[in-house]
Coordinates of C-alpha atoms in Angstrom, one line a residue:
M1 CA -34.4 22.3 11.7
V2 CA -35.1 24.4 8.6
R3 CA -38.4 26.3 8.6
K4 CA -40.1 26.5 5.2
I5 CA -41.8 29.6 3.9
L6 CA -43.9 29.5 0.8
V7 CA -44.4 32.8 -1.0
V8 CA -47.2 32.6 -3.6
G9 CA -47.1 35.3 -6.2
A10 CA -43.8 37.1 -7.1
G11 CA -45.2 40.4 -8.4
K12 CA -44.1 44.0 -8.1
S13 CA -44.5 44.2 -4.3
T14 CA -42.1 41.3 -3.5
A15 CA -38.6 42.6 -4.2
Y16 CA -37.9 43.7 -0.6
L17 CA -39.9 40.9 0.9
L18 CA -37.8 38.2 -0.8
D19 CA -34.5 40.0 -0.2
Y20 CA -35.3 40.4 3.5
L21 CA -36.2 36.7 4.0
L22 CA -33.2 35.4 2.0
E23 CA -30.8 37.7 3.8
K24 CA -32.1 36.2 7.1
S25 CA -32.3 32.6 5.7
S26 CA -29.0 31.3 7.1
T27 CA -29.2 32.8 10.6
E28 CA -32.9 32.0 10.9
R29 CA -32.7 28.6 9.2
L30 CA -35.2 29.4 6.5
H31 CA -35.9 27.9 3.1
I32 CA -38.0 30.1 0.8
T33 CA -40.1 28.5 -2.0
I34 CA -41.5 31.0 -4.5
G35 CA -44.5 29.8 -6.4
D36 CA -45.7 31.8 -9.4
L37 CA -47.5 31.1 -12.7
T38 CA -44.6 32.9 -14.6
T39 CA -41.2 32.7 -13.0
A40 CA -39.2 34.4 -15.8
A41 CA -39.3 37.9 -14.1
I42 CA -37.8 36.6 -10.8
A43 CA -34.3 38.1 -10.4
E44 CA -31.4 35.9 -10.9
H45 CA -29.9 36.5 -7.5
I46 CA -33.1 35.2 -5.9
K47 CA -33.4 32.2 -8.3
N48 CA -29.8 31.2 -7.6
H49 CA -29.8 31.6 -3.9
E50 CA -28.9 28.5 -2.0
N51 CA -31.9 28.8 0.4
C52 CA -34.4 29.4 -2.3
T53 CA -36.5 27.2 -4.7
V54 CA -38.6 28.6 -7.5
L55 CA -41.5 26.6 -8.8
T56 CA -44.1 27.2 -11.5
L57 CA -47.4 27.2 -9.6
D58 CA -50.9 27.4 -11.0
I59 CA -53.2 28.0 -8.1
F60 CA -56.2 26.7 -10.0
K61 CA -54.5 23.2 -10.2
D62 CA -55.6 21.9 -6.8
D63 CA -52.9 19.2 -6.4
Q64 CA -50.1 21.5 -7.3
R65 CA -51.3 24.2 -4.9
K66 CA -52.1 21.9 -2.0
N67 CA -48.8 20.1 -2.2
A68 CA -46.9 23.4 -2.1
V69 CA -48.9 24.5 1.0
K70 CA -48.5 21.1 2.7
A71 CA -44.7 21.2 2.3
S72 CA -44.4 24.6 4.1
D73 CA -44.6 25.9 7.7
I74 CA -46.1 29.3 6.8
V75 CA -47.6 30.7 3.6
I76 CA -47.3 34.3 2.4
S77 CA -49.9 35.0 -0.2
M78 CA -49.1 38.0 -2.5
L79 CA -51.8 37.0 -5.0
P80 CA -54.6 39.4 -6.0
A81 CA -57.0 39.6 -3.0
R82 CA -59.8 37.5 -4.5
F83 CA -57.5 34.4 -4.7
H84 CA -56.4 34.4 -1.0
I85 CA -59.4 32.3 0.0
K86 CA -58.1 29.3 -1.9
I87 CA -54.7 29.5 -0.1
A88 CA -56.5 30.2 3.2
E89 CA -58.6 27.0 3.0
D90 CA -55.5 24.9 2.2
C91 CA -53.7 26.5 5.1
L92 CA -56.5 25.6 7.4
A93 CA -56.7 22.0 6.0
F94 CA -52.9 21.5 6.5
K95 CA -52.6 23.6 9.7
K96 CA -50.3 26.3 8.3
H97 CA -50.0 29.9 9.3
L98 CA -50.9 32.5 6.6
V99 CA -49.8 36.1 6.0
T100 CA -51.4 38.5 3.4
A101 CA -51.2 42.2 2.7
S102 CA -54.8 42.5 1.6
Y103 CA -58.0 43.6 3.3
V104 CA -59.7 40.7 5.2
S105 CA -62.4 39.3 3.0
S106 CA -65.7 38.1 4.5
E107 CA -64.8 34.6 3.4
I108 CA -61.5 34.6 5.3
K109 CA -63.2 36.2 8.3
A110 CA -65.6 33.4 8.3
L111 CA -62.7 30.9 9.0
N112 CA -61.8 32.6 12.3
N113 CA -63.3 30.1 14.7
E114 CA -61.6 27.2 12.9
V115 CA -58.3 29.1 12.7
K116 CA -58.4 29.7 16.4
K117 CA -59.4 26.1 17.2
N118 CA -56.3 25.0 15.3
N119 CA -54.1 27.5 17.0
L120 CA -53.2 29.2 13.7
I121 CA -52.5 32.8 12.8
F122 CA -54.0 34.3 9.7
M123 CA -52.4 37.8 9.6
N124 CA -54.0 40.1 7.1
E125 CA -53.7 43.8 6.2
I126 CA -50.0 43.8 7.0
G127 CA -48.7 45.8 4.0
L128 CA -48.6 49.6 3.7
D129 CA -52.2 50.8 3.5
P130 CA -53.6 48.6 5.0
G131 CA -50.7 47.7 7.3
I132 CA -48.2 50.3 8.4
D133 CA -51.1 52.7 8.7
H134 CA -52.8 50.4 11.3
M135 CA -49.7 49.7 13.3
S136 CA -48.4 53.3 13.4
A137 CA -51.9 54.6 14.3
M138 CA -52.5 52.1 17.1
Q139 CA -49.0 52.7 18.5
A140 CA -49.8 56.4 18.9
I141 CA -53.4 55.9 20.0
D142 CA -52.4 53.4 22.7
R143 CA -49.6 55.7 23.9
I144 CA -52.1 58.6 24.3
R145 CA -54.6 56.4 26.1
D146 CA -51.9 55.0 28.4
Q147 CA -51.2 58.6 29.5
G148 CA -54.9 59.1 30.2
G149 CA -55.8 60.9 27.0
R150 CA -59.1 60.7 25.2
I151 CA -59.0 60.6 21.3
L152 CA -61.1 63.4 19.7
L153 CA -59.8 63.2 16.1
F154 CA -58.1 60.7 13.9
E155 CA -57.2 61.3 10.3
S156 CA -55.0 59.2 8.1
F157 CA -53.9 59.7 4.6
C158 CA -51.5 57.8 2.4
G159 CA -50.3 58.0 -1.2
G160 CA -48.0 56.3 -3.7
L161 CA -46.4 59.1 -5.7
V162 CA -43.3 59.9 -7.7
A163 CA -40.0 61.0 -6.0
P164 CA -39.3 64.8 -6.3
E165 CA -36.3 64.3 -8.5
H166 CA -38.4 62.4 -11.1
D167 CA -41.6 64.5 -10.7
N168 CA -41.4 65.7 -14.3
N169 CA -45.0 65.7 -15.6
L170 CA -47.7 68.3 -15.1
W171 CA -49.8 65.8 -13.1
N172 CA -47.0 65.3 -10.5
Y173 CA -47.9 61.6 -10.7
K174 CA -46.7 58.3 -12.0
F175 CA -48.0 54.7 -11.5
T176 CA -46.2 53.0 -8.6
W177 CA -48.9 50.3 -8.0
N178 CA -51.6 48.7 -9.9
P179 CA -52.8 51.3 -12.5
R180 CA -56.3 49.8 -12.6
N181 CA -56.8 50.6 -8.9
V182 CA -55.9 54.2 -9.7
V183 CA -58.3 54.5 -12.5
L184 CA -61.2 53.0 -10.5
A185 CA -60.3 54.8 -7.2
G186 CA -63.4 56.0 -5.4
Q187 CA -65.9 53.8 -7.2
G188 CA -68.1 51.2 -5.6
G189 CA -69.6 53.2 -2.8
T190 CA -70.1 56.7 -1.4
A191 CA -67.3 58.1 0.7
K192 CA -68.4 58.2 4.4
F193 CA -66.7 59.7 7.4
I194 CA -67.4 61.7 10.5
Q195 CA -66.3 65.3 11.3
E196 CA -67.0 66.9 14.7
G197 CA -69.7 64.3 15.4
T198 CA -71.5 64.8 12.1
Y199 CA -71.7 62.1 9.5
K200 CA -70.5 63.2 6.1
Y201 CA -71.0 61.6 2.7
I202 CA -69.4 62.4 -0.7
P203 CA -70.8 60.6 -3.8
Y204 CA -68.3 59.6 -6.5
H205 CA -69.2 62.4 -8.9
R206 CA -68.1 64.9 -6.2
L207 CA -65.2 63.0 -4.6
F208 CA -62.4 64.7 -6.4
R209 CA -63.7 68.2 -5.7
R210 CA -63.7 67.8 -1.9
T211 CA -60.1 67.7 -0.8
E212 CA -58.0 68.3 2.4
F213 CA -54.6 70.0 2.2
F214 CA -51.3 69.0 4.0
E215 CA -47.8 70.2 4.3
V216 CA -45.0 67.7 4.7
E217 CA -41.7 69.2 5.8
G218 CA -39.1 69.1 3.1
Y219 CA -41.6 67.8 0.5
G220 CA -44.2 70.6 0.1
K221 CA -47.9 70.6 -0.2
F222 CA -50.3 67.6 -0.8
E223 CA -54.0 67.1 -1.1
G224 CA -56.2 64.2 0.1
Y225 CA -59.5 62.9 -1.0
A226 CA -61.7 60.6 1.2
N227 CA -61.6 56.8 1.1
R228 CA -64.9 54.9 0.6
D229 CA -65.6 54.1 4.3
S230 CA -63.5 55.8 6.9
L231 CA -65.5 54.3 9.7
N232 CA -64.5 50.7 8.9
Y233 CA -61.9 50.7 11.7
R234 CA -63.8 52.8 14.2
E235 CA -64.5 49.7 16.4
A236 CA -61.1 48.0 15.8
Y237 CA -59.2 51.1 16.8
G238 CA -61.6 51.7 19.8
L239 CA -62.6 55.1 18.4
Q240 CA -66.4 54.9 19.0
N241 CA -66.4 58.2 20.8
A242 CA -64.0 60.1 18.5
L243 CA -65.6 63.2 17.0
T244 CA -63.7 63.0 13.7
I245 CA -62.6 60.0 11.8
Y246 CA -61.4 60.5 8.2
R247 CA -59.2 58.3 6.0
G248 CA -58.0 59.2 2.5
T249 CA -55.6 59.1 -0.4
M250 CA -52.8 61.6 -1.0
R251 CA -51.9 63.3 -4.2
R252 CA -50.0 66.5 -5.2
V253 CA -52.2 69.6 -5.2
G254 CA -54.1 70.0 -8.4
F255 CA -54.3 66.3 -9.3
S256 CA -57.8 65.7 -8.1
K257 CA -59.3 68.7 -9.9
A258 CA -57.8 67.5 -13.2
W259 CA -58.7 63.9 -12.6
N260 CA -62.3 65.0 -12.0
I261 CA -62.4 65.8 -15.8
F262 CA -62.2 62.1 -16.5
V263 CA -64.9 61.3 -13.9
Q264 CA -67.3 63.9 -15.3
L265 CA -66.6 62.7 -18.9
G266 CA -67.4 59.1 -18.0
A267 CA -63.9 57.9 -19.0
T268 CA -63.4 56.0 -15.7
D269 CA -66.5 53.8 -16.1
D270 CA -65.8 50.1 -16.0
S271 CA -69.4 48.8 -16.4
Y272 CA -69.6 48.4 -20.2
T273 CA -67.4 47.7 -23.2
I274 CA -66.8 49.9 -26.3
E275 CA -67.3 48.7 -29.8
N276 CA -64.2 48.7 -32.0
S277 CA -62.0 49.8 -29.1
E278 CA -59.1 47.9 -30.5
N279 CA -58.7 50.2 -33.6
M280 CA -59.9 53.4 -31.9
S281 CA -57.6 56.3 -31.6
Y282 CA -57.1 58.3 -28.4
R283 CA -59.0 61.2 -30.1
E284 CA -61.9 59.0 -31.1
F285 CA -62.1 57.7 -27.5
I286 CA -62.4 61.2 -26.0
N287 CA -65.0 62.0 -28.7
L288 CA -67.2 59.1 -27.6
F289 CA -68.4 61.1 -24.6
L290 CA -69.0 64.4 -26.4
P291 CA -72.0 65.7 -28.3
Y292 CA -72.0 65.5 -32.1
S293 CA -71.1 68.8 -33.9
P294 CA -70.7 69.2 -37.7
T295 CA -68.3 72.1 -37.1
D296 CA -66.6 72.1 -33.7
S297 CA -63.4 70.2 -33.0
V298 CA -63.1 67.5 -30.3
E299 CA -60.9 70.0 -28.3
L300 CA -63.6 72.8 -28.5
K301 CA -66.4 70.4 -27.6
L302 CA -64.5 69.1 -24.5
R303 CA -63.7 72.7 -23.4
H304 CA -67.3 73.7 -23.8
Y305 CA -68.9 70.5 -22.4
L306 CA -66.8 70.6 -19.2
K307 CA -66.4 74.4 -19.0
I308 CA -62.6 74.3 -19.1
D309 CA -61.4 77.9 -19.3
Q310 CA -58.8 78.9 -21.8
D311 CA -56.3 79.8 -19.1
D312 CA -57.0 76.8 -16.9
N313 CA -53.8 74.7 -16.5
I314 CA -55.9 71.5 -16.6
W315 CA -55.9 71.9 -20.4
E316 CA -52.1 71.6 -20.5
K317 CA -52.4 68.4 -18.4
L318 CA -54.9 66.9 -20.9
L319 CA -52.6 67.8 -23.8
E320 CA -49.6 66.2 -22.1
L321 CA -51.5 62.9 -22.2
N322 CA -51.9 63.0 -26.0
L323 CA -55.6 62.7 -25.6
F324 CA -56.3 64.3 -29.0
D325 CA -53.8 62.2 -30.9
N326 CA -55.3 60.5 -33.9
S327 CA -52.2 58.3 -34.6
K328 CA -52.2 56.6 -31.2
H329 CA -54.6 53.7 -30.7
I330 CA -56.2 51.9 -27.7
G331 CA -55.3 48.4 -29.1
I332 CA -57.5 46.5 -26.6
P333 CA -60.5 44.6 -27.9
N334 CA -63.8 45.1 -26.1
A335 CA -62.2 47.6 -23.7
T336 CA -64.3 49.3 -21.0
P337 CA -63.8 53.1 -20.8
A338 CA -61.6 52.6 -17.7
Q339 CA -59.4 50.1 -19.5
A340 CA -59.0 52.4 -22.5
L341 CA -58.1 55.3 -20.2
Q342 CA -55.6 53.2 -18.3
K343 CA -53.8 52.4 -21.6
I344 CA -53.6 56.1 -22.4
L345 CA -52.2 56.9 -19.0
E346 CA -49.7 54.1 -19.0
D347 CA -48.1 55.7 -22.0
K348 CA -47.1 58.7 -19.9
W349 CA -47.2 57.7 -16.3
T350 CA -45.0 54.6 -16.2
L351 CA -41.9 54.9 -14.0
G352 CA -38.7 54.9 -16.1
E353 CA -36.1 52.2 -15.4
H354 CA -34.0 54.4 -13.1
E355 CA -36.8 56.5 -11.7
K356 CA -37.9 56.5 -8.1
D357 CA -41.2 56.5 -6.4
M358 CA -42.2 58.0 -3.1
I359 CA -44.6 56.9 -0.3
V360 CA -46.2 59.6 1.9
M361 CA -48.3 58.9 5.0
Y362 CA -49.8 61.5 7.3
H363 CA -51.7 60.8 10.6
K364 CA -53.4 63.4 12.7
F365 CA -54.3 62.6 16.4
G366 CA -56.4 65.1 18.3
Y367 CA -56.9 64.3 21.9
E368 CA -57.8 65.7 25.3
L369 CA -55.4 65.2 28.2
N370 CA -55.8 66.8 31.7
G371 CA -58.5 69.1 30.4
K372 CA -56.4 70.4 27.5
K373 CA -56.8 69.7 23.8
K374 CA -53.6 68.7 22.0
Q375 CA -52.7 67.3 18.6
I376 CA -49.8 65.2 17.2
D377 CA -49.2 65.1 13.4
S378 CA -47.2 62.0 12.4
K379 CA -45.6 61.9 8.9
L380 CA -43.7 59.2 6.9
V381 CA -41.8 59.6 3.7
V382 CA -40.1 56.7 2.0
I383 CA -38.2 57.1 -1.3
G384 CA -37.6 54.1 -3.6
K385 CA -34.3 53.0 -5.1
N386 CA -35.4 52.2 -8.7
R387 CA -38.3 50.7 -10.7
T388 CA -37.8 47.3 -9.1
H389 CA -36.9 48.2 -5.5
T390 CA -39.7 50.8 -5.1
A391 CA -40.8 52.5 -1.9
M392 CA -44.1 50.8 -2.6
S393 CA -42.6 47.3 -2.6
K394 CA -40.5 48.2 0.5
T395 CA -43.5 49.4 2.6
V396 CA -45.8 46.6 1.4
G397 CA -43.3 43.8 1.4
L398 CA -41.2 44.3 4.5
P399 CA -44.0 44.3 7.1
V400 CA -45.2 41.0 5.5
A401 CA -41.8 39.4 5.7
I402 CA -41.2 40.6 9.3
A403 CA -44.6 39.4 10.4
A404 CA -44.0 35.9 8.9
L405 CA -40.7 35.6 10.7
Q406 CA -42.2 36.9 14.0
I407 CA -44.9 34.2 13.7
L408 CA -42.4 31.5 13.0
N409 CA -40.4 32.6 16.0
D410 CA -43.5 32.6 18.3
K411 CA -43.1 36.3 19.0
I412 CA -46.6 36.8 17.5
S413 CA -48.6 33.9 19.0
T414 CA -52.3 35.0 19.5
P415 CA -54.3 32.8 17.1
G416 CA -57.1 33.8 14.8
V417 CA -57.9 35.8 11.6
Q418 CA -56.6 39.2 12.5
I419 CA -55.1 42.6 11.5
P420 CA -52.0 44.2 13.1
I421 CA -53.6 46.4 15.8
S422 CA -52.3 44.7 19.0
K423 CA -49.0 45.7 20.8
E424 CA -47.8 42.1 20.4
V425 CA -47.9 42.6 16.6
Y426 CA -47.1 46.2 16.0
E427 CA -44.3 46.8 18.4
P428 CA -41.7 44.4 17.1
I429 CA -42.6 45.1 13.5
L430 CA -42.4 48.9 13.8
T431 CA -39.1 48.5 15.6
E432 CA -37.7 46.4 12.8
L433 CA -39.1 48.8 10.1
Q434 CA -37.4 51.7 11.9
R435 CA -34.1 49.9 11.7
L436 CA -34.7 49.5 8.0
G437 CA -35.4 53.2 7.4
I438 CA -39.2 53.3 7.7
N439 CA -39.9 55.7 10.5
F440 CA -42.4 58.4 11.3
K441 CA -41.6 62.0 12.4
E442 CA -43.9 63.4 15.0
Y443 CA -44.9 67.0 15.5
E444 CA -46.8 68.6 18.4
V445 CA -49.2 71.2 16.9
P446 CA -52.2 73.1 18.2
Y447 CA -55.5 71.2 18.2
V448 CA -57.8 73.0 15.7
G449 CA -60.5 70.4 15.0
Y450 CA -63.0 71.6 12.4
N451 CA -65.3 73.9 14.3
E452 CA -65.3 73.1 18.0
N453 CA -67.5 76.0 18.9
S454 CA -70.4 74.8 16.8
V455 CA -72.8 72.0 17.7
L456 CA -73.5 71.2 14.1
S457 CA -70.6 71.8 11.7

């Protein structure tokens, strides 16, 4: 009997997901239906595949959406996170399993009892970050615990960057994911984590000036800034007694210091709209945030206002973005500062057709075993193929596809709204990811901690 998979949303992250499922479709007896509002961008080799159907699907048309869910055995939702709940409610009504790569929302979490009662699996957070980070972390943590070890420190950082061979701008950065998320990064809450048993907080206006540094063999140095709430998963991971828990985002060294200019300027604000933004030049946009002067240029005012020294290489980074160009225009009516800044950055930070991206993930596990303190550093680097088959789409899409197949094949069978932190889930998925070239390298290093001789550090 043919098993039917409905994939809702065919955006940037689905290239590897669809290829994987279609490659398995004959041997696994699968039929893939792809539902999207705009189907024009779906690759021809996918559209023409004998085990694939493409349909125009508007999720706000209830009958259309419900009929598509009803006709499937499992649904993969690759929609923006806020729309998953519509699909989830249909999956519950028609008793279908659900897989998403997004953080579990409170609305979906509230369905847990009903999902369990109907023996369904609603697997969430099964992409990259969240996703591969959960699975790889829990695999190492469980292994250490099985040996009798006690976790003292857990740090986890991840970043979507540009591959070294195409790292050709001064920021060492290009968009590999939703640009809006990059511009708004760190907003919406103070960063919170714990170091050596002490709670630490970093408000947004200081976030990009408090960074950690890492070395990744063969790829050089990176920096990381803290995520909003590193303690979200303390209970899920069973780390209530860990002294240090810190999760963050990775960039190349120097990015955060330069990005902080936009934060201090107010150019990342998304809470109000700008008059006449459609016709505003890049230069005029920057001038919005600077004091009036009858004599000083925009450049001089910006230098003075944010104390950028003449020999500071941040200035070269700002010039590279054409920030002071009077001939380039925002072109977006009623834009927020964040939207205007995004437009400026997309001019310079969009991946070229044949350019490759890179995913870097770095875990640190500090633990005590037989009275000795030890540490394992675990590192992952994935390089994309091109602008379509990116490392981002590989690391987000493949775990989603593998999980859906594992659920169909009853290899993952525990019901409920969940994230991938149990052995039943992570072991088969990580094994398959390793076969597909997504594997971590582990290094035993001395345990340093932060300041283990101090009670308060």
